[in-house]
Amino acid sequence: MPRILIAECMQEISSFNPLPSRYENFHIERGDELYGRRGLNTSIGGALAVFEAQPDISIVPAISAHAGSAGLLAADAWQKLSREILDAVRDSVDGLDGIYVSLHGAMGAEGELDPEGNLLTEIRRMAGPDVPIVVSLDLHGILTDRMLRQIDGLAIYHTYPHVDFADTGERAARLLLQLMRGGIKPIIARVVIPALVRGDELITRTGCYGDLIGECRRIERDGTAMAAGIMIGNPFTDVPELCSQVLVMTNGDVGAAEREATRIAEEFWPQRFRMQGKLISLDRAIAQAASIDGPVIFTDAADATSSGATGDSNVILRALRDARYGKRVLAQIVDPSAAEAAHRAGVGAIIEVDLGGYFDKRRFAPMRVRAKVRLLSDGQSRLETMKTPLDAGPTAVLTFGNFTVVVFSNSISLFDRAMYYANGLNPVDFDLIVVKSPHTEHHMYDGWVAKNFNVDAPGSTSANLKSLGHTICARPIYPLDEGVTFEPNAVIYDRSLTNHQSR
């Protein structure tokens, strides 16, 4: 009976977050614990649905390690994590017929700026040259040359905001089964585009990026390609191969892979101007919000925890207070000290605390507030789309004046409404809601608010990319540099050869 190993390692980092990520940030599942993903909208959940539908397949669940977005992973944490993952693979590697690895692609560790490439290199060494390896990736990942040299196939998210987690796992699983049956010569073409992109045009339902993704989907469906995608990287992960890139995989057809990857890259390049964040100054946003009757959103993409920021920015709260904005405000912030003080005082107590500026002290100064403790919780919830758990640690709802703020102890993804709901709050009951995410699914906010203000605020995930200070990624690259040019060059990866070929 053919044996397929499943492994996962997922984290997205911001190199500009001053708080290092630790081993303790990772949730580790081992062996049969991975079956807990059945039916969930996750890559492993989708892959399991495909594999378990095959009666002649033996699944070997090895390990899953996933963590919320954060700063660069500390060296000792990476050493411990990588050793644990590779040990789990090593224990089951004998007699494998296929390997599926679920990755994000935008990891970074102190002393190892290509962690996924490191893992795949070691997995390939253990498995040998003939066992097919297929990976799934977030479109915000950075697929490196080292990674491409180890794999036989790939599946990349096709949606943003992401809703196709399980679908991507299903595509990866079906591709792996095809490769295991034999008779296929996988060819992958890669075209690197020297551009970093951000902004509303990346929303695949409505933006020009989605139109290009549509071409990737079309050539998958009509059989031109076995897999195709456009990875735009995470502009906050400052690593050597940070870029946008087009990937096209075919069955032995080098010409088609090269042609399609080049064509889509050439269509992408002139639209890089559109694919930039359109920011509004904070003072102007506040003035306009005060004059709008309906509810509004203040998008704080610069402090997006799901992109790797600290979550402790109080810049918007301070500006609203200083401007005497008088309508009802709902916001979230990460501040373990303030949360602890609230839990110590108890519900109903009036406390004076410093709010914000707990981690990123260079960017944010603590804001003193006198607040009432309205509610205390354990900070447990589940993401709306993925249904995977959230653990914000001891959490408190503080109110002061017209402000209601949910205060967390741990940084968690805030790209939906889960933590508002879990703490007894409904955004529709407020006039201004702060969302610490560049985008959310349309129905969550944009479908019912009068206006979404993408405010220009400081933070380690600011869409004002020039303000961040990249020092590692390859230059020149748009928009960090002026006069960047692009001449598409398709690099062909063919593992049947000793080395990949460039055409």
XYZ file of C-alpha atoms in Angstrom:
503
model
C 0.000 0.000 0.000
C 1.535 3.373 -1.034
C 2.549 5.524 1.936
C 2.227 9.336 2.000
C 3.840 11.431 4.722
C 2.263 14.719 5.814
C 4.263 17.472 7.521
C 3.665 21.165 8.122
C 5.642 24.221 9.170
C 3.914 27.597 8.935
C 4.761 31.071 10.146
C 4.888 34.505 8.525
C 7.278 37.082 9.971
C 7.986 40.784 9.792
C 11.686 41.534 9.912
C 10.765 44.974 11.247
C 8.994 43.670 14.347
C 11.412 44.202 17.269
C 9.964 41.254 19.237
C 11.626 37.921 18.331
C 9.419 34.904 17.786
C 9.991 31.965 20.141
C 9.505 28.217 20.058
C 6.618 28.659 22.488
C 4.731 30.598 19.805
C 4.304 27.375 17.834
C 1.428 24.976 18.242
C 2.816 21.479 17.680
C 0.686 18.511 16.657
C 2.237 15.091 16.274
C 1.187 11.874 14.603
C -2.520 11.119 14.752
C -3.208 14.585 16.200
C -3.079 15.807 12.601
C -6.367 14.003 11.947
C -7.980 16.724 14.034
C -7.807 18.829 10.834
C -10.442 16.672 9.160
C -13.217 18.850 7.802
C -11.445 22.121 8.638
C -10.691 24.805 6.069
C -6.932 24.252 6.291
C -4.419 22.897 3.794
C -3.977 19.681 5.756
C -7.754 19.371 6.107
C -8.102 19.551 2.333
C -5.258 17.115 1.703
C -6.709 14.599 4.162
C -10.051 14.702 2.359
C -8.323 13.660 -0.866
C -5.996 11.056 0.607
C -8.649 9.418 2.777
C -10.936 9.028 -0.246
C -8.322 6.644 -1.693
C -8.761 3.195 -0.119
C -5.329 2.042 -1.263
C -3.372 4.893 0.389
C -1.676 4.706 3.771
C -1.334 8.123 5.412
C 1.682 8.802 7.629
C 0.916 11.939 9.697
C 4.275 13.169 10.955
C 4.080 16.651 12.474
C 2.493 20.069 12.189
C 4.100 23.206 13.596
C 2.260 26.464 13.039
C 2.446 29.835 14.679
C 0.846 33.212 14.310
C 2.719 35.940 12.495
C 5.472 37.565 14.543
C 9.034 38.840 14.416
C 12.137 36.970 13.277
C 12.353 33.516 14.870
C 15.144 33.355 17.469
C 18.127 31.135 16.592
C 17.657 28.707 19.487
C 13.945 28.429 18.699
C 14.673 27.625 15.052
C 17.233 24.989 16.018
C 14.765 23.290 18.352
C 11.836 23.549 15.942
C 13.721 22.339 12.876
C 15.245 19.441 14.791
C 11.813 18.362 16.006
C 10.290 18.547 12.520
C 13.135 16.691 10.848
C 13.232 14.036 13.573
C 9.514 13.394 13.006
C 10.086 12.993 9.266
C 13.154 10.808 9.806
C 11.188 8.422 12.029
C 8.787 7.623 9.159
C 10.798 8.236 6.012
C 11.589 4.601 5.148
C 9.346 3.138 2.484
C 7.550 6.354 1.584
C 5.974 6.788 -1.840
C 5.114 10.482 -1.539
C 5.523 13.488 0.760
C 3.178 16.441 1.215
C 4.544 19.471 3.072
C 2.267 22.340 4.034
C 4.235 25.590 4.219
C 3.576 29.292 4.431
C 6.747 30.455 2.707
C 7.433 33.716 4.574
C 9.374 32.393 7.527
C 12.651 33.846 8.682
C 14.977 32.850 11.513
C 18.071 34.333 13.065
C 20.951 32.720 11.178
C 18.630 31.034 8.645
C 16.746 33.342 6.302
C 15.335 30.447 4.240
C 13.947 28.052 6.860
C 11.590 26.328 4.422
C 14.458 25.757 2.012
C 16.506 24.265 4.835
C 13.697 21.880 5.815
C 12.988 20.782 2.247
C 16.683 20.199 1.558
C 16.944 17.899 4.569
C 13.678 16.133 3.774
C 14.860 15.523 0.205
C 18.182 14.187 1.505
C 16.366 11.734 3.790
C 13.764 10.672 1.213
C 16.163 10.301 -1.702
C 15.830 11.615 -5.245
C 12.891 9.490 -6.396
C 10.156 10.156 -3.825
C 7.879 12.947 -5.116
C 7.537 15.959 -2.817
C 4.666 18.397 -3.256
C 4.250 21.586 -1.226
C 1.388 23.998 -0.672
C 2.159 27.678 -0.127
C 0.571 30.955 0.849
C 0.659 33.428 -2.032
C 2.451 35.752 0.426
C 5.293 33.259 0.690
C 8.749 33.475 -0.857
C 9.480 30.380 -2.939
C 13.269 30.239 -3.177
C 15.632 28.594 -5.615
C 16.700 26.167 -2.884
C 13.087 25.159 -2.271
C 12.375 24.666 -5.971
C 15.396 22.373 -6.341
C 13.872 19.926 -3.822
C 10.232 19.696 -4.909
C 8.326 18.018 -7.723
C 5.098 19.986 -7.505
C 3.311 22.862 -5.817
C -0.069 24.380 -5.092
C -0.451 28.063 -4.221
C -3.358 29.934 -2.643
C -5.525 31.594 -5.280
C -7.513 33.936 -3.029
C -6.890 36.994 -0.908
C -8.277 37.503 1.644
C -7.541 33.795 1.904
C -10.504 31.443 1.862
C -9.101 28.565 -0.220
C -6.923 26.903 2.414
C -8.579 23.483 2.051
C -8.872 23.851 -1.719
C -5.116 24.436 -1.950
C -4.448 21.332 0.135
C -6.766 19.360 -2.130
C -4.945 20.555 -5.245
C -1.592 19.636 -3.697
C -2.858 16.191 -2.710
C -4.308 15.431 -6.147
C -1.067 16.544 -7.760
C 0.969 14.289 -5.491
C -1.228 11.301 -6.348
C -0.712 11.997 -10.054
C 3.046 12.092 -9.593
C 3.011 8.871 -7.579
C 1.158 7.045 -10.362
C 4.072 7.791 -12.684
C 4.272 8.750 -16.321
C 4.642 12.460 -15.519
C 7.732 14.591 -15.955
C 7.239 17.655 -13.750
C 8.616 20.914 -15.132
C 8.360 24.170 -13.169
C 9.003 27.582 -14.722
C 9.767 30.510 -12.437
C 9.833 34.166 -13.449
C 11.012 36.565 -10.733
C 9.511 40.071 -10.828
C 11.425 42.821 -8.957
C 8.352 44.348 -7.329
C 6.751 44.473 -3.890
C 3.025 45.084 -3.885
C 0.323 45.989 -1.400
C -3.135 47.530 -1.437
C -6.730 47.011 -2.494
C -5.881 45.815 -6.007
C -4.620 42.600 -4.383
C -8.129 41.642 -3.281
C -8.642 38.780 -5.711
C -12.428 39.187 -5.872
C -12.192 42.738 -7.206
C -8.578 43.704 -7.971
C -6.320 43.445 -11.001
C -4.221 40.844 -9.154
C -7.304 38.644 -9.054
C -7.649 38.968 -12.828
C -4.128 37.608 -13.233
C -4.806 34.807 -10.750
C -7.801 34.020 -12.949
C -5.371 33.276 -15.776
C -3.487 30.867 -13.503
C -6.735 29.104 -12.672
C -7.723 28.957 -16.338
C -4.523 27.281 -17.487
C -4.866 24.786 -14.635
C -8.442 23.983 -15.656
C -7.858 23.721 -19.407
C -4.868 21.425 -18.938
C -2.176 23.831 -20.153
C -0.592 23.636 -16.697
C -0.707 21.151 -13.853
C -0.310 24.027 -11.400
C 0.096 27.782 -11.637
C 0.185 30.740 -9.289
C 1.493 34.222 -8.605
C 3.322 34.655 -5.325
C 3.644 38.269 -4.184
C 5.744 37.527 -1.126
C 5.350 39.247 2.204
C 6.964 42.678 1.755
C 7.814 42.726 5.469
C 9.926 39.551 5.333
C 13.279 41.087 4.438
C 15.154 38.110 2.984
C 17.452 37.722 -0.053
C 14.838 36.377 -2.489
C 11.928 38.625 -1.499
C 10.049 39.385 -4.728
C 6.915 38.736 -6.693
C 7.057 35.669 -8.937
C 5.036 33.572 -11.359
C 5.183 29.770 -11.149
C 3.857 27.433 -13.836
C 4.150 23.640 -13.703
C 3.590 21.378 -16.724
C 3.971 17.736 -17.631
C 7.204 17.810 -19.575
C 6.247 20.795 -21.725
C 9.115 23.215 -21.156
C 7.862 25.579 -23.842
C 4.386 25.914 -22.358
C 5.694 26.423 -18.825
C 8.139 29.097 -19.986
C 5.637 30.785 -22.281
C 2.808 31.011 -19.756
C 5.006 32.109 -16.842
C 6.579 34.810 -18.996
C 3.249 35.999 -20.381
C 1.633 36.373 -16.954
C 4.724 38.090 -15.538
C 4.694 40.562 -18.427
C 1.033 41.323 -17.695
C 1.796 41.753 -13.984
C 4.684 44.219 -14.359
C 2.820 47.258 -15.789
C 0.194 46.955 -13.058
C 2.682 47.229 -10.203
C 1.783 50.920 -9.834
C -1.850 50.044 -9.174
C -0.839 47.368 -6.690
C 0.352 49.786 -4.006
C -1.355 50.815 -0.792
C -3.490 53.967 -1.071
C -3.145 55.593 2.348
C -4.973 58.520 3.920
C -3.503 60.707 6.641
C -4.895 60.010 10.093
C -6.080 63.547 10.751
C -7.976 63.692 7.451
C -9.549 60.280 8.074
C -10.759 61.410 11.515
C -12.208 64.633 10.116
C -14.076 62.765 7.388
C -15.264 60.024 9.744
C -16.808 62.616 12.045
C -18.953 63.878 9.171
C -20.208 60.474 7.984
C -23.522 59.173 9.308
C -22.881 55.469 8.902
C -20.257 53.269 10.576
C -16.668 53.432 9.316
C -13.579 51.257 9.478
C -10.086 52.459 10.270
C -7.763 49.892 8.746
C -4.516 49.793 10.729
C -2.531 47.686 8.264
C 0.718 49.012 9.735
C 0.025 47.078 12.951
C -1.436 43.954 11.338
C -0.699 41.033 13.631
C -1.511 38.597 10.814
C 1.334 40.142 8.776
C 3.869 40.032 11.618
C 3.299 43.249 13.586
C 3.238 43.506 17.372
C -0.394 44.611 17.683
C 0.410 47.164 20.404
C -0.054 50.349 18.377
C -2.184 52.969 20.113
C -1.604 55.619 17.434
C -5.186 55.626 16.162
C -6.676 55.624 19.674
C -4.485 58.549 20.718
C -5.296 60.533 17.588
C -9.037 59.996 18.007
C -8.875 61.060 21.642
C -6.751 64.123 20.879
C -9.135 65.140 18.077
C -12.108 64.746 20.449
C -13.839 62.334 18.111
C -17.106 61.794 19.945
C -18.726 58.745 18.378
C -18.522 55.158 19.637
C -15.125 53.558 18.954
C -14.290 49.841 19.057
C -10.657 48.736 18.926
C -8.244 45.930 19.812
C -4.711 46.071 21.192
C -2.043 43.705 22.498
C -0.816 44.761 25.933
C -0.200 41.992 28.491
C 0.483 44.472 31.291
C -2.848 46.247 30.888
C -4.669 42.911 30.587
C -3.010 41.671 33.784
C -3.969 44.843 35.646
C -7.596 44.422 34.593
C -7.691 40.785 35.705
C -6.134 41.741 39.002
C -8.725 44.464 39.603
C -11.791 42.515 38.481
C -14.942 43.335 36.538
C -16.421 46.703 37.433
C -13.184 48.172 38.762
C -11.813 51.520 37.637
C -8.109 51.274 36.810
C -5.385 53.585 35.546
C -3.099 51.849 33.076
C -0.673 52.523 30.259
C -2.207 51.213 27.046
C -0.070 50.285 24.041
C 3.614 50.683 23.330
C 4.350 47.508 25.259
C 6.578 45.797 22.645
C 7.392 48.287 19.903
C 8.606 51.094 22.132
C 10.489 52.848 19.345
C 7.291 53.466 17.410
C 4.619 53.729 20.119
C 4.579 55.629 23.422
C 2.316 54.278 26.207
C -1.046 56.039 26.470
C -2.344 56.601 30.004
C -6.063 55.878 30.418
C -8.514 55.701 33.295
C -10.811 52.875 32.325
C -13.568 50.626 33.602
C -13.106 46.857 33.403
C -16.231 45.763 31.562
C -15.434 42.100 30.918
C -12.683 39.545 31.507
C -12.072 36.383 29.483
C -9.521 33.663 28.806
C -8.984 34.973 25.279
C -10.081 31.768 23.575
C -11.891 31.793 20.233
C -11.827 30.333 16.724
C -11.131 32.016 13.396
C -14.318 32.569 11.415
C -13.159 30.987 8.136
C -10.560 28.402 9.160
C -12.247 27.422 12.449
C -8.802 26.957 13.979
C -8.261 28.072 17.595
C -7.099 31.463 18.794
C -5.424 31.949 22.157
C -5.009 35.589 23.148
C -4.272 34.739 26.770
C -5.906 36.729 29.598
C -8.107 39.289 27.860
C -10.023 42.314 29.095
C -12.600 44.729 27.697
C -11.817 48.243 28.901
C -14.056 51.283 28.414
C -13.128 54.938 28.798
C -15.226 57.787 27.443
C -16.582 56.737 24.056
C -13.890 54.050 23.599
C -14.260 50.275 23.991
C -10.968 48.422 23.685
C -10.328 44.679 23.787
C -6.901 44.115 25.368
C -5.003 40.875 24.718
C -1.986 39.303 26.360
C -0.811 37.459 23.239
C -0.520 38.545 19.635
C -3.050 36.711 17.467
C -4.473 37.076 13.973
C -7.078 39.855 13.877
C -8.289 39.563 10.279
C -11.876 38.733 11.192
C -14.384 39.491 13.982
C -13.773 36.427 16.125
C -12.190 38.156 19.120
C -14.802 40.901 19.179
C -17.567 38.295 19.219
C -15.782 36.139 21.810
C -15.732 39.104 24.188
C -19.388 40.033 23.863
C -18.978 42.789 21.282
C -20.588 43.203 17.872
C -18.922 45.692 15.514
C -22.292 46.776 14.087
C -23.047 48.443 17.436
C -20.243 50.980 16.963
C -19.571 53.993 14.761
C -15.843 53.494 14.178
C -14.131 50.119 14.274
C -10.359 49.673 14.194
C -9.242 46.609 12.224
C -5.606 45.530 12.551
C -5.456 43.800 9.190
C -4.887 45.098 5.657
C -8.020 43.344 4.439
C -10.852 41.153 5.674
C -13.448 39.115 3.839
C -15.960 41.485 2.234
C -18.990 40.491 4.320
C -17.181 41.006 7.611
C -16.925 44.805 7.335
C -16.816 46.305 3.843
C -20.217 44.881 2.986
C -22.005 47.091 5.525
C -19.809 50.059 6.530
C -20.126 53.483 4.900
C -16.358 53.902 4.410
C -13.106 52.037 4.984
C -10.186 54.365 5.723
C -6.760 52.831 5.109
C -4.888 55.118 7.461
C -1.243 56.056 7.181
C 0.162 55.122 10.587
C 3.569 53.849 11.734
C 4.144 50.139 12.264
C 6.253 47.148 11.297
C 3.820 46.152 8.524
C 3.161 49.568 7.007
C 2.053 49.672 3.373
C 4.377 52.662 3.091
C 7.106 50.213 2.171
C 9.868 52.782 1.794
C 9.473 53.682 5.470
C 10.450 50.215 6.728
C 14.167 50.105 5.922
C 14.868 46.938 3.905
C 18.543 45.972 3.967
C 18.628 42.337 2.826
C 16.343 41.832 -0.171
C 17.820 41.987 -3.684
C 17.959 45.495 -5.118
C 16.857 47.323 -7.144
C 13.233 46.508 -6.484
C 10.066 48.550 -6.971
C 8.901 50.666 -5.102
C 11.981 50.851 -2.871
C 14.137 52.059 -5.764
C 13.700 54.404 -8.707
C 13.973 53.408 -12.350
C 13.573 49.656 -11.823
C 13.384 47.734 -15.100
C 12.178 44.226 -15.817
C 13.214 41.746 -18.488
C 11.441 38.408 -17.883
C 13.720 35.407 -17.570
C 12.108 32.021 -17.048
C 14.194 29.612 -14.995
C 13.200 26.004 -15.641
C 13.368 23.457 -12.825
C 13.584 19.847 -13.965
C 14.575 17.374 -11.269
C 15.269 14.689 -13.861
C 18.413 16.682 -14.660
C 21.395 17.242 -12.408
C 20.817 20.998 -12.325
C 17.955 23.262 -13.263
C 18.241 24.978 -16.627
C 17.799 28.679 -17.349
C 16.316 29.723 -20.682
